[in-house]
Every structure is written in structure tokens, then in C-alpha cells.
Short mmCIF file of C-alpha atoms in Angstrom, two decimals:
data_model
loop_
_atom_site.label_atom_id
_atom_site.label_comp_id
_atom_site.label_asym_id
_atom_site.label_seq_id
_atom_site.Cartn_x
_atom_site.Cartn_y
_atom_site.Cartn_z
CA MET E 1 86.31 -108.74 -17.27
CA LYS E 2 84.64 -111.19 -14.96
CA LYS E 3 83.42 -109.79 -11.65
CA ARG E 4 82.96 -112.10 -8.65
CA ILE E 5 81.82 -109.45 -6.18
CA SER E 6 79.06 -110.59 -3.85
CA ALA E 7 76.12 -108.83 -2.23
CA PHE E 8 73.83 -109.71 0.62
CA VAL E 9 70.38 -108.31 -0.17
CA MET E 10 68.47 -108.59 -3.46
CA CYS E 11 68.17 -105.23 -5.27
CA LEU E 12 69.84 -103.40 -2.40
CA ILE E 13 70.64 -99.76 -3.14
CA LEU E 14 73.45 -98.69 -0.83
CA VAL E 15 74.33 -94.98 -0.91
CA LEU E 16 77.46 -93.98 0.99
CA SER E 17 79.03 -90.56 1.55
CA VAL E 18 82.68 -90.95 2.40
CA SER E 19 85.47 -88.51 3.12
CA ALA E 20 88.56 -90.62 2.65
CA CYS E 21 90.15 -88.99 -0.38
CA SER E 22 92.90 -87.16 1.43
CA ASN E 23 96.46 -88.19 0.69
CA SER E 24 98.09 -86.55 3.66
CA GLY E 25 97.82 -86.46 7.43
CA ALA E 26 97.10 -89.13 10.01
CA ASP E 27 93.52 -89.57 8.85
CA ALA E 28 94.75 -90.65 5.41
CA GLN E 29 96.38 -93.73 6.97
CA LYS E 30 93.18 -94.86 8.68
CA PRO E 31 90.76 -96.99 6.70
CA ARG E 32 87.30 -95.60 6.36
CA ILE E 33 84.87 -98.49 6.79
CA ILE E 34 81.19 -98.12 6.02
CA SER E 35 78.88 -101.08 6.58
CA GLU E 36 75.27 -101.73 5.63
CA GLY E 37 74.21 -105.14 6.93
CA SER E 38 76.75 -107.61 5.57
CA VAL E 39 77.88 -105.30 2.78
CA GLN E 40 81.09 -103.52 3.66
CA VAL E 41 82.87 -100.82 1.66
CA GLN E 42 86.33 -99.72 2.76
CA VAL E 43 88.11 -96.63 1.48
CA VAL E 44 91.73 -96.03 2.41
CA GLN E 45 94.26 -93.75 0.72
CA GLY E 46 91.99 -93.29 -2.26
CA VAL E 47 91.32 -97.00 -2.87
CA LEU E 48 87.79 -98.37 -2.66
CA LYS E 49 87.35 -102.01 -1.66
CA ALA E 50 84.06 -103.92 -1.54
CA HIS E 51 83.55 -106.88 0.79
CA VAL E 52 80.40 -108.97 0.52
CA PRO E 53 79.30 -112.52 1.41
CA GLU E 54 80.08 -115.43 -0.86
CA GLY E 55 77.35 -116.61 -3.21
CA GLU E 56 75.62 -113.35 -4.10
CA TYR E 57 76.69 -110.63 -6.49
CA ILE E 58 76.94 -106.89 -6.97
CA SER E 59 75.34 -105.89 -10.26
CA ASP E 60 76.36 -102.23 -10.39
CA ILE E 61 78.64 -99.73 -8.62
CA THR E 62 78.86 -96.00 -9.35
CA VAL E 63 81.16 -93.36 -7.89
CA ASP E 64 79.75 -89.85 -8.09
CA SER E 65 77.17 -91.10 -10.63
CA ARG E 66 79.88 -92.58 -12.87
CA ARG E 67 79.81 -96.31 -13.36
CA ILE E 68 83.03 -98.07 -12.40
CA TRP E 69 84.56 -101.49 -12.99
CA LEU E 70 86.05 -103.16 -9.93
CA THR E 71 89.23 -105.14 -10.44
CA ASP E 72 89.88 -107.84 -7.81
CA GLY E 73 87.23 -106.21 -5.68
CA GLN E 74 88.82 -102.78 -5.57
CA TYR E 75 88.93 -99.47 -7.43
CA THR E 76 91.34 -96.51 -7.29
CA LEU E 77 89.42 -93.29 -6.70
CA GLU E 78 90.44 -90.36 -8.87
CA ASP E 79 89.46 -86.69 -8.58
CA CYS E 80 87.21 -87.47 -5.64
CA THR E 81 85.93 -84.82 -3.31
CA GLY E 82 85.52 -84.86 0.44
CA LYS E 83 82.05 -86.32 0.00
CA THR E 84 82.38 -88.98 -2.62
CA LYS E 85 79.05 -90.69 -3.25
CA ILE E 86 79.17 -94.44 -3.75
CA GLU E 87 76.10 -96.37 -4.92
CA ILE E 88 75.88 -100.15 -4.99
CA THR E 89 73.10 -102.20 -6.54
CA SER E 90 73.11 -105.92 -5.82
CA VAL E 91 71.18 -108.98 -6.96
CA THR E 92 70.77 -112.41 -5.45
CA GLU E 93 72.30 -115.53 -6.89
CA GLU E 94 68.84 -116.76 -7.85
CA GLU E 95 68.09 -113.59 -9.80
CA THR E 96 71.39 -113.66 -11.64
CA SER E 97 71.13 -117.35 -12.51
CA ALA E 98 67.67 -116.79 -13.99
CA GLN E 99 69.00 -114.09 -16.30
CA LYS E 100 68.52 -114.68 -20.02
CA ALA E 101 70.21 -113.18 -23.06
CA GLU E 102 67.46 -112.07 -25.43
CA SER E 103 67.38 -110.34 -28.82
CA VAL E 104 70.99 -111.30 -29.65
CA ILE E 105 72.12 -109.45 -32.80
CA LEU E 106 75.46 -109.66 -34.59
CA SER E 107 76.56 -106.53 -36.46
CA LEU E 108 79.57 -105.31 -38.40
CA TYR E 109 80.81 -102.74 -35.89
CA ASP E 110 83.65 -101.14 -37.85
CA SER E 111 84.55 -102.40 -41.31
CA GLY E 112 87.79 -100.39 -41.33
CA THR E 113 89.25 -102.57 -38.57
CA ASN E 114 87.21 -105.72 -39.37
CA SER E 115 85.51 -105.45 -35.98
CA TYR E 116 82.19 -107.11 -35.16
CA SER E 117 79.77 -106.68 -32.28
CA ILE E 118 76.97 -108.48 -30.51
CA THR E 119 74.12 -106.76 -28.71
CA TRP E 120 71.62 -108.42 -26.41
CA ARG E 121 69.01 -107.54 -23.80
CA THR E 122 68.61 -108.63 -20.17
CA GLU E 123 66.03 -107.82 -17.52
CA THR E 124 68.67 -107.19 -14.86
CA SER E 125 72.05 -105.48 -14.87
CA ASP E 126 75.25 -107.47 -14.58
CA TYR E 127 78.94 -107.53 -15.48
CA PRO E 128 78.79 -109.98 -18.42
CA VAL E 129 81.73 -111.23 -20.45
CA VAL E 130 81.95 -112.79 -23.89
CA LYS E 131 84.48 -115.47 -24.74
CA PHE E 132 85.37 -116.05 -28.39
CA LYS E 133 87.80 -118.15 -30.36
CA ALA E 134 88.86 -118.49 -33.96
CA GLU E 135 88.38 -121.96 -35.37
CA SER E 136 92.12 -122.48 -35.78
CA ALA E 137 93.17 -120.85 -32.48
CA SER E 138 94.31 -122.89 -29.51
CA LYS E 139 93.10 -120.42 -26.87
CA GLU E 140 89.95 -118.39 -26.52
CA LYS E 141 89.88 -114.68 -25.79
CA GLU E 142 87.64 -112.78 -23.41
CA VAL E 143 86.12 -109.32 -23.66
CA SER E 144 84.16 -107.34 -21.09
CA ALA E 145 80.66 -106.37 -22.15
CA TYR E 146 78.96 -103.10 -21.32
CA CYS E 147 75.58 -103.30 -19.61
CA ASP E 148 73.55 -100.08 -19.64
CA GLU E 149 70.07 -99.31 -18.43
CA CYS E 150 67.61 -98.16 -21.07
CA ASP E 151 63.87 -97.59 -21.32
CA THR E 152 63.01 -101.28 -21.11
CA GLY E 153 65.55 -103.32 -19.16
CA TYR E 154 69.25 -103.38 -19.99
CA VAL E 155 71.18 -103.36 -23.25
CA ASN E 156 74.47 -105.30 -23.32
CA ARG E 157 77.22 -104.77 -25.89
CA ALA E 158 80.46 -106.53 -26.71
CA VAL E 159 82.86 -105.66 -29.53
CA PHE E 160 85.43 -107.99 -31.11
CA TYR E 161 88.14 -105.71 -32.49
CA ASN E 162 90.62 -106.38 -35.30
CA LEU E 163 89.50 -109.87 -36.26
CA ASP E 164 91.15 -111.98 -38.93
CA TYR E 165 89.54 -111.97 -42.36
CA ASN E 166 87.64 -114.99 -43.70
CA THR E 167 87.75 -116.73 -40.33
CA GLU E 168 85.08 -118.59 -38.39
CA TYR E 169 84.68 -117.50 -34.75
CA THR E 170 82.68 -119.10 -31.96
CA TYR E 171 81.43 -116.84 -29.17
CA ALA E 172 79.61 -117.39 -25.89
CA ILE E 173 77.94 -114.90 -23.52
CA PHE E 174 78.45 -115.44 -19.78
CA ASN E 175 76.99 -113.63 -16.79
CA SER E 176 79.08 -112.61 -13.79
CA ARG E 177 78.54 -116.00 -12.13
CA GLY E 178 80.04 -117.77 -15.12
CA ASP E 179 76.75 -119.15 -16.44
CA LYS E 180 76.63 -119.49 -20.21
CA LEU E 181 73.64 -117.54 -21.53
CA TYR E 182 74.05 -117.94 -25.29
CA GLU E 183 76.44 -119.35 -27.89
CA ASN E 184 76.78 -119.12 -31.67
CA LYS E 185 79.38 -118.66 -34.41
CA PHE E 186 80.01 -116.34 -37.35
CA THR E 187 82.46 -115.98 -40.22
CA THR E 188 84.21 -112.70 -40.98
CA ALA E 189 84.38 -111.23 -44.47
CA ASP E 190 87.14 -111.82 -46.96
CA GLU E 191 89.52 -108.87 -47.14
CA VAL E 192 88.88 -108.68 -50.90
CA PRO E 193 85.81 -110.86 -51.61
CA GLU E 194 85.16 -111.97 -55.17
CA SER E 195 81.45 -111.41 -54.64
CA VAL E 196 79.10 -110.20 -51.90
CA THR E 197 75.53 -111.39 -51.39
CA PHE E 198 73.15 -109.65 -49.03
CA MET E 199 69.46 -109.82 -48.23
CA HIS E 200 67.19 -106.78 -48.25
CA VAL E 201 64.21 -107.07 -45.90
CA SER E 202 61.91 -104.42 -44.51
CA ASP E 203 58.82 -103.88 -42.36
CA THR E 204 58.90 -107.25 -40.61
CA GLN E 205 56.35 -106.02 -38.07
CA ASP E 206 53.53 -108.55 -37.72
CA GLU E 207 51.92 -108.15 -34.32
CA ASP E 208 49.35 -110.85 -35.13
CA TYR E 209 52.03 -113.51 -35.64
CA ASN E 210 54.73 -112.33 -33.21
CA GLY E 211 57.61 -112.83 -35.64
CA ARG E 212 56.60 -116.20 -37.05
CA VAL E 213 56.15 -114.86 -40.60
CA TRP E 214 59.69 -113.47 -40.76
CA ALA E 215 61.00 -116.71 -39.26
CA LYS E 216 59.32 -118.80 -41.96
CA LEU E 217 60.53 -116.38 -44.63
CA MET E 218 64.13 -116.66 -43.38
CA ASP E 219 63.93 -120.45 -43.37
CA TYR E 220 62.68 -120.35 -46.95
CA ALA E 221 65.27 -117.79 -48.07
CA TYR E 222 68.20 -119.73 -46.60
CA GLY E 223 66.88 -122.95 -48.07
CA SER E 224 66.74 -121.28 -51.50
CA SER E 225 70.14 -119.54 -51.47
CA ASP E 226 73.82 -120.39 -51.26
CA GLY E 227 74.28 -118.28 -48.16
CA LEU E 228 74.31 -114.59 -47.20
CA ASP E 229 77.11 -112.28 -46.15
CA LEU E 230 74.82 -109.83 -44.37
CA ILE E 231 71.18 -108.82 -43.87
CA LEU E 232 70.14 -105.20 -44.43
CA HIS E 233 66.83 -104.26 -42.78
CA THR E 234 65.25 -100.96 -43.90
CA GLY E 235 63.14 -100.30 -40.84
CA ASP E 236 60.10 -101.18 -38.73
CA MET E 237 61.35 -104.35 -37.14
CA VAL E 238 58.31 -104.44 -34.83
CA GLN E 239 54.92 -102.74 -34.73
CA TYR E 240 55.54 -100.88 -31.46
CA GLY E 241 59.21 -99.99 -31.22
CA GLY E 242 59.01 -99.19 -27.51
CA ARG E 243 57.66 -102.58 -26.48
CA GLU E 244 60.54 -104.85 -25.65
CA GLU E 245 58.43 -108.00 -25.61
CA LEU E 246 57.81 -107.53 -29.35
CA TRP E 247 61.55 -107.22 -30.05
CA SER E 248 62.17 -110.34 -27.98
CA GLN E 249 59.56 -112.27 -29.95
CA MET E 250 60.68 -110.95 -33.33
CA ILE E 251 64.44 -111.43 -32.86
CA GLY E 252 63.90 -114.64 -30.91
CA SER E 253 62.13 -116.19 -33.88
CA VAL E 254 65.14 -115.58 -36.19
CA GLN E 255 67.92 -115.44 -33.62
CA ASN E 256 70.01 -118.22 -35.10
CA TYR E 257 70.25 -116.21 -38.34
CA VAL E 258 70.72 -112.65 -37.03
CA SER E 259 73.26 -113.68 -34.37
CA SER E 260 75.46 -115.47 -36.93
CA VAL E 261 75.12 -113.17 -39.99
CA PRO E 262 75.57 -109.39 -39.54
CA LEU E 263 72.19 -107.65 -39.29
CA MET E 264 72.42 -103.95 -40.17
CA LEU E 265 69.37 -102.00 -38.98
CA THR E 266 67.74 -98.88 -40.43
CA SER E 267 65.49 -96.73 -38.23
CA GLY E 268 61.82 -96.84 -39.24
CA ASN E 269 58.86 -94.68 -38.27
CA HIS E 270 57.68 -97.28 -35.74
CA SER E 271 60.87 -96.41 -33.87
CA TYR E 272 60.45 -92.63 -33.99
CA TRP E 273 56.72 -91.83 -34.28
CA SER E 274 55.52 -91.25 -30.71
CA ASP E 275 52.34 -93.34 -31.13
CA TYR E 276 54.48 -96.48 -31.27
CA LEU E 277 57.04 -95.78 -28.56
CA ASP E 278 55.27 -96.00 -25.18
CA GLY E 279 57.63 -93.26 -24.02
CA ALA E 280 60.81 -95.03 -25.12
CA SER E 281 63.47 -93.58 -27.44
CA ASP E 282 66.79 -94.46 -29.10
CA ILE E 283 65.18 -97.66 -30.31
CA GLU E 284 67.72 -98.99 -32.86
CA TYR E 285 70.60 -97.64 -30.78
CA ASN E 286 69.44 -99.83 -27.89
CA HIS E 287 69.25 -102.96 -30.05
CA THR E 288 72.38 -102.86 -32.19
CA THR E 289 76.00 -101.75 -31.84
CA VAL E 290 77.77 -100.04 -34.76
CA ASN E 291 80.43 -97.35 -34.94
CA LEU E 292 78.19 -94.28 -35.14
CA PRO E 293 79.25 -90.77 -36.12
CA LYS E 294 78.44 -88.18 -33.46
CA GLN E 295 74.66 -87.66 -33.42
CA ASP E 296 71.45 -87.59 -31.41
CA THR E 297 69.88 -91.05 -31.71
CA GLU E 298 66.51 -90.20 -30.16
CA ASN E 299 64.73 -90.17 -33.54
CA GLY E 300 66.82 -92.80 -35.29
CA GLN E 301 70.46 -93.33 -36.16
CA TYR E 302 72.64 -93.06 -39.25
CA TYR E 303 76.02 -94.59 -40.08
CA SER E 304 78.03 -96.18 -42.88
CA PHE E 305 80.17 -99.24 -43.43
CA ASP E 306 82.02 -101.09 -46.18
CA TYR E 307 81.79 -104.68 -47.26
CA GLY E 308 84.23 -105.66 -49.98
CA ASP E 309 84.00 -103.10 -52.78
CA ILE E 310 80.63 -101.77 -51.55
CA HIS E 311 80.04 -98.67 -49.47
CA PHE E 312 76.74 -98.69 -47.55
CA ALA E 313 75.23 -95.50 -46.07
CA VAL E 314 72.31 -96.11 -43.69
CA LEU E 315 70.09 -93.06 -43.11
CA SER E 316 67.33 -92.14 -40.67
CA SER E 317 64.28 -90.40 -42.12
CA GLY E 318 63.11 -89.49 -38.60
CA ASP E 319 64.67 -86.02 -38.37
CA SER E 320 61.52 -84.22 -39.53
CA ASP E 321 57.87 -85.15 -40.07
CA SER E 322 57.78 -82.94 -43.15
CA SER E 323 61.16 -83.38 -44.81
CA GLY E 324 62.68 -86.62 -43.47
CA VAL E 325 66.48 -86.49 -43.42
CA GLY E 326 67.63 -83.19 -41.90
CA TYR E 327 70.45 -80.80 -42.74
CA SER E 328 73.11 -82.19 -40.35
CA GLN E 329 72.58 -85.72 -41.58
CA ARG E 330 72.66 -84.61 -45.21
CA LYS E 331 75.93 -82.78 -44.60
CA TRP E 332 77.38 -85.92 -42.99
CA LEU E 333 76.15 -87.95 -45.99
CA GLU E 334 77.91 -85.67 -48.47
CA ASP E 335 81.18 -85.97 -46.57
CA ASP E 336 80.73 -89.71 -46.19
CA LEU E 337 80.07 -90.37 -49.87
CA ALA E 338 82.87 -88.05 -50.94
CA SER E 339 85.37 -89.94 -48.79
CA THR E 340 84.84 -93.41 -50.25
CA ASP E 341 86.57 -94.87 -53.29
CA LYS E 342 84.47 -98.04 -53.44
CA THR E 343 83.07 -99.07 -56.82
CA TRP E 344 79.53 -99.47 -55.49
CA LYS E 345 77.56 -97.05 -53.32
CA ILE E 346 74.29 -98.21 -51.76
CA VAL E 347 71.97 -96.19 -49.49
CA ALA E 348 69.38 -97.64 -47.11
CA ILE E 349 66.47 -95.48 -45.90
CA HIS E 350 63.01 -96.20 -44.50
CA ASN E 351 60.76 -93.45 -45.84
CA PRO E 352 60.89 -93.86 -49.63
CA LEU E 353 61.76 -91.31 -52.26
CA TYR E 354 59.90 -93.27 -54.95
CA SER E 355 57.12 -95.74 -54.22
CA THR E 356 53.86 -96.90 -55.73
CA GLY E 357 52.43 -97.02 -52.20
CA LYS E 358 50.62 -94.27 -50.34
CA TYR E 359 53.71 -92.68 -48.75
CA GLY E 360 55.32 -92.33 -52.16
CA SER E 361 52.33 -91.52 -54.37
CA ASP E 362 49.41 -90.12 -52.33
CA LYS E 363 49.70 -86.32 -52.51
CA ASP E 364 48.18 -86.03 -49.03
CA ARG E 365 50.85 -88.30 -47.49
CA ASN E 366 53.99 -88.08 -49.60
CA LYS E 367 55.45 -84.73 -48.49
CA VAL E 368 58.52 -86.45 -47.02
CA ALA E 369 59.05 -88.37 -50.27
CA ARG E 370 58.76 -85.19 -52.35
CA SER E 371 61.23 -83.35 -50.13
CA GLN E 372 63.74 -86.21 -50.19
CA GLN E 373 63.45 -86.58 -53.97
CA LYS E 374 64.94 -83.12 -54.32
CA LYS E 375 67.32 -82.82 -51.37
CA LEU E 376 68.66 -86.35 -51.17
CA GLY E 377 68.31 -86.99 -54.90
CA LYS E 378 70.75 -84.18 -55.60
CA ILE E 379 73.33 -85.71 -53.24
CA PHE E 380 72.81 -89.22 -54.59
CA ASN E 381 73.35 -88.06 -58.15
CA GLU E 382 76.33 -85.84 -57.37
CA TYR E 383 78.21 -88.57 -55.51
CA GLY E 384 77.33 -91.52 -57.72
CA VAL E 385 74.96 -93.59 -55.59
CA ASP E 386 73.98 -96.73 -57.51
CA LEU E 387 71.08 -98.17 -55.52
CA VAL E 388 68.68 -96.88 -52.85
CA LEU E 389 66.94 -99.50 -50.69
CA GLN E 390 63.63 -98.33 -49.20
CA GLY E 391 60.81 -99.43 -46.88
CA HIS E 392 57.63 -98.07 -45.29
CA ASP E 393 55.08 -98.75 -48.07
CA HIS E 394 55.03 -102.59 -47.98
CA VAL E 395 54.89 -102.99 -51.78
CA PHE E 396 57.32 -104.10 -54.46
CA CYS E 397 58.49 -101.45 -56.90
CA LEU E 398 61.61 -100.65 -58.90
CA THR E 399 62.49 -97.43 -60.70
CA PRO E 400 64.74 -96.81 -63.67
CA PRO E 401 67.64 -94.41 -62.94
CA MET E 402 66.12 -91.18 -61.56
CA ASP E 403 67.59 -87.68 -61.18
CA GLU E 404 66.77 -85.14 -58.46
CA ASN E 405 64.19 -83.45 -60.67
CA ARG E 406 62.04 -86.60 -60.85
CA ASN E 407 63.16 -87.34 -64.40
CA VAL E 408 64.08 -90.74 -65.78
CA VAL E 409 67.74 -90.81 -66.86
CA LYS E 410 67.79 -93.05 -69.91
CA CYS E 411 70.54 -95.61 -70.41
CA GLU E 412 71.24 -98.75 -72.38
CA THR E 413 69.74 -102.02 -71.12
CA LYS E 414 70.49 -105.64 -71.87
CA THR E 415 68.87 -108.92 -70.88
CA GLU E 416 70.67 -112.10 -69.85
CA SER E 417 69.25 -115.55 -69.16
CA GLY E 418 70.43 -117.81 -66.37
CA ASN E 419 69.48 -119.48 -63.09
CA GLY E 420 65.87 -119.64 -64.24
CA PHE E 421 65.58 -115.88 -64.77
CA ASN E 422 65.68 -113.35 -67.55
CA THR E 423 67.58 -110.51 -65.91
CA THR E 424 67.46 -107.00 -67.35
CA TYR E 425 70.52 -104.87 -66.56
CA TYR E 426 70.88 -101.10 -66.65
CA VAL E 427 74.23 -100.47 -68.32
CA ASN E 428 76.31 -97.58 -66.93
CA PRO E 429 73.35 -95.70 -65.42
CA GLN E 430 74.10 -92.08 -64.53
CA ALA E 431 71.61 -91.90 -61.64
CA PRO E 432 70.50 -94.23 -58.84
CA VAL E 433 67.87 -96.94 -59.05
CA TYR E 434 65.31 -97.11 -56.21
CA LEU E 435 64.05 -100.45 -54.88
CA MET E 436 61.33 -101.43 -52.41
CA SER E 437 61.20 -105.16 -51.62
CA GLY E 438 57.78 -105.41 -50.01
CA ALA E 439 57.17 -106.33 -46.36
CA ALA E 440 58.93 -109.32 -44.82
CA GLY E 441 56.09 -109.62 -42.30
CA SER E 442 52.35 -110.06 -42.65
CA GLN E 443 51.41 -106.46 -43.49
CA ASN E 444 51.56 -106.50 -47.28
CA ARG E 445 49.74 -103.71 -49.16
CA GLU E 446 48.48 -102.81 -52.61
CA ALA E 447 49.78 -99.95 -54.72
CA PHE E 448 48.08 -96.58 -54.43
CA GLU E 449 45.44 -96.19 -57.13
CA GLU E 450 47.16 -93.19 -58.70
CA TYR E 451 50.93 -93.36 -59.10
CA GLU E 452 53.20 -91.97 -61.79
CA GLU E 453 53.73 -95.02 -64.02
CA SER E 454 56.70 -93.47 -65.87
CA TRP E 455 58.71 -93.52 -62.62
CA PHE E 456 58.62 -97.30 -62.31
CA SER E 457 60.07 -100.03 -64.49
CA LYS E 458 58.36 -102.72 -62.41
CA ALA E 459 55.59 -102.65 -59.81
CA MET E 460 53.63 -105.49 -58.22
CA ASP E 461 50.80 -105.87 -55.76
CA VAL E 462 51.57 -108.39 -53.05
CA PRO E 463 48.91 -111.12 -52.63
CA ASP E 464 47.33 -111.99 -49.29
CA ASN E 465 49.39 -114.19 -46.95
CA THR E 466 52.52 -113.22 -48.86
CA ALA E 467 55.77 -111.57 -47.76
CA GLY E 468 58.66 -110.30 -49.87
CA TYR E 469 62.41 -109.82 -49.88
CA SER E 470 65.30 -109.30 -52.31
CA VAL E 471 68.70 -110.98 -52.59
CA VAL E 472 71.43 -108.82 -54.11
CA THR E 473 74.77 -110.17 -55.37
CA ILE E 474 77.62 -107.92 -56.46
CA SER E 475 80.51 -109.46 -58.33
CA GLY E 476 83.07 -107.14 -59.87
CA LYS E 477 81.17 -104.53 -61.87
CA LYS E 478 77.88 -106.41 -62.02
CA LEU E 479 74.99 -106.17 -59.54
CA THR E 480 72.18 -108.72 -59.80
CA ALA E 481 69.06 -108.39 -57.62
CA THR E 482 66.23 -110.90 -57.39
CA TYR E 483 62.93 -110.18 -55.66
CA TYR E 484 61.05 -113.11 -54.16
CA GLN E 485 57.50 -113.45 -52.92
CA TYR E 486 56.87 -116.04 -50.22
CA ASP E 487 53.42 -117.47 -49.42
CA TYR E 488 53.69 -118.14 -45.69
CA SER E 489 50.31 -119.86 -45.49
CA ALA E 490 51.34 -122.48 -48.06
CA ASN E 491 55.09 -122.32 -47.24
CA GLU E 492 56.08 -121.92 -50.87
CA GLY E 493 57.62 -119.37 -53.18
CA GLY E 494 55.60 -117.30 -55.59
CA VAL E 495 56.34 -114.57 -58.11
CA SER E 496 59.93 -113.49 -58.56
CA TYR E 497 61.67 -110.83 -60.64
CA SER E 498 65.32 -110.27 -61.48
CA TRP E 499 67.10 -107.10 -62.61
CA GLY E 500 70.56 -105.59 -62.31
CA ILE E 501 73.17 -102.90 -62.93
CA GLU E 502 76.32 -103.35 -64.98
CA LYS E 503 79.26 -100.98 -65.11
CA GLU E 504 81.71 -101.02 -68.00
#
């Protein structure tokens, strides 16, 4: 809802104690007027009205520490005491007009209602609105956005509920003055898509290049594909999760992609290890908006969503330094996987269960992996998880189907040729396959010198100046995944590998 309330002084904090909540007696009929310079707040018969000069704007009002939304410059007080505390924060027209929308991310908010969201950051608080319109609609709609203070500036959120399927929407972000801050478009999913294609990226952090590597990789990936339905990121977007300037640079470099195709984020250790936070917390929560189950997001967030006939569960391995995903999250995961009837079940997690890198194979550093192999592996096998997408180790590796006891579960395989690849499929596997798609930034690594070769059907070192990603397509009962290496110094593709899963 657009707010055109004005203020007189930049960054004024006006704290008022009023006693005008009575509904009886002569005093209740008298307006209570409190002035501070040219800012005037009037309370009469339980209604608060704000009067301020034209041309400048109130950015925030709270009543008894609870943020309120003024409608036509007034608000009905409820459950107020004799000393209701009103706080007003204002900004000048110049400050508001200079406001920018940064780190704009589109997400699938709630797949059950086909609702999408956008999240963006600003340096100042405001009452923003977002206007959106379906391609075939004659009128646009408007939704109020929520602007909340966080560790570094303000996070803004808007949700588009109950959208039509397979429809293109245009949206635009406006500040309270009516200035357009950002505009883009997106297309909602089919209700029953014939196929779904998504991109798996991880560990984009590249503090030396400030997001340019991921930007070049995305340009290459889109130029080499027929389009993506969503992007699934398995953690460590930036090197220092608590530094907003790094998020602004990273997201800014790929903003046209991640604000028009749903980006689903997984919490990585650079968002929950204290050395990378500069005192901040709730890192992914403050950069994306999805329908979360009840949880504490300080050390990462977990959630699930559907896309077509696929159920995705996104986990946080930040609960414990020694065991990764904790008991409460595992219990939620069991309930979540038990409740879905989708044909495909895919899990995303940052800290790997199986990896040829140091966090998967070095006995001095893989205690989280060993713990999750047993505890999560048991859940994955019991509830029929097909694929686990991982990050953290910055290498490419792929396992055969694995059980919770670290054993390979043998199954039939078959190889098909097409699209320039020989693709080997696991046929009716009875345990999940684990995939790590390298680093989509500049921090590629080599495999640890001692890893259990029997656990991996394919493993590759990543050359210098090379990033990696996978594109996964699911059509009916066939999943086909192709891993690509991208040489960002030469701007050309390198090694690729294709594999898949087929259900009969």
C-alpha cells in the first residue's frame, strides 16, 4: 500500500508518550495534539493521525514497539495503555529518491498456491510497493512490501499469491514517492509440466572477482541451453556472508537471471561459521523469501517446495559443527518426505555426505560427512530420495546409489547416445545418488589425495581458471544430468559428463 506521509527532518526520531486511549469522559472528546517542529501527531478517540509537510516522507512508525501501517495518514489504536509510545522515523525527499533496490532475487514462495516472491535490499527503510501484471491482463495489481531492518541495512519482501500457471508476469518495485526502482518479468510454472530443467550451482564465492566469474558462467550456461525453470544454489553465495557489499556485487552481476528465474538458496558455512559473519546472522533468511516451517534461522534455514512432479527438500548443515543437520531438522525432514507423493525426491545440502574433497574424505575434517552418512542416509533411503545435491568441497564427483552404511547399492545400468553425449543411467536404483557440481566461482579445488574410490562412479579435478555447474532435466520417469566445466579466462566450455536415473 502506497504511503504518502511526509516528514520535516531527515532521520528524525520522534518519541511521544500519549494518554488519549480513553473511550469515555470529556477528555475522550478532546484531541490530543503533540508537535515536534513541523511534525504533528494527533490522537483522538483512539485514532492516531500524522500531519507533516508536503515533499518529505515518514519511513517508519511504531506504536508500543510494533510497526504499523498508516492508511490515509491515520491508524486506529488497539489495546493501548494510558502511556502509548509512538516512534516516528523520517527521511528527506533527497534520501528517498536516492534509494536503490539491490540484490533482487525471485523465489518460489509457496508451490502449493503457486505463489512467488521477490526480495531486495535497501540502505534506508521505506514503505515500498510492487506492481505486477499478467501479460494478458488489462489492469495491473499492487501489493505492499515489507521492509525490515537487519544486520546490514533493510530487507524488503513482496509476495505474489495464487498466480496463474504458465503465465508471464511483469513486476516493478516502487518506493513510497512512486519512483520506480527496478523492473523485470518472470513466467510461472505449468501446473503439470511435461519436463522440468533446473541448474545446480554451488560455492559461487569469488572475492577476487566480485561476482564476475558467476556472471560469465551464467551467460555461457544460458547461451548453451534451451532455458531453465529454476536455479538451485547449494550454499556459499559469497565469501563473507555478513558483508552486504559482497552480496550486492554477486547478485548484481547476475541480477537479470536471478530476478526472472526462481533462485532457491541453501545455507552454506560462509553464512553460519562466525569467522565469515562480521557479527551478522540469519544470512539466507535476509536475502530470500520462501514459506519456511517454524525454525530458528540464525545458523541457516531449511524448507521444501514442489515443482511439477519433483519434491525438493533444502537442508541446512549449520545446526552443529560436529554432526551437521540436527535432530529437529531431521524430524521435520522425515515428516516432509513422508507427506509427499511426488515421483521424484531431491535433497539439497551444503556440507556433503560423499565427496572426493577434503570435507568428504580427509579423516581430520570429515566428521560432519561421516555423521550425516549415517543419520541422513538412513532417512534418505527409507523415504526414497533419488538425488542429493551437495556443495562445500569445490570438486566434481558423482556416487553410485549409496545406503546409510556407506555401501554401494548395485543396480542395472544402461547407456544412451544423444545430444553429443553418451549418458549412463542407473535403472531403478534403491538408494540415492550424490552429486557435487564443482564451484561456480573462482575457487576450484583438487580431490583429496586419499579418497575411497569405490564410493564414486565419476570424479574429476577442476583445472585452473575453470568453474562448474550441472543442468538437470526430469521428464516423466527419466532424469538426465549433465555437468559442464567453463573456462572463464578463455570464455569457452571444457570437459562435460552426462549421467542419469531411470525409473520403470
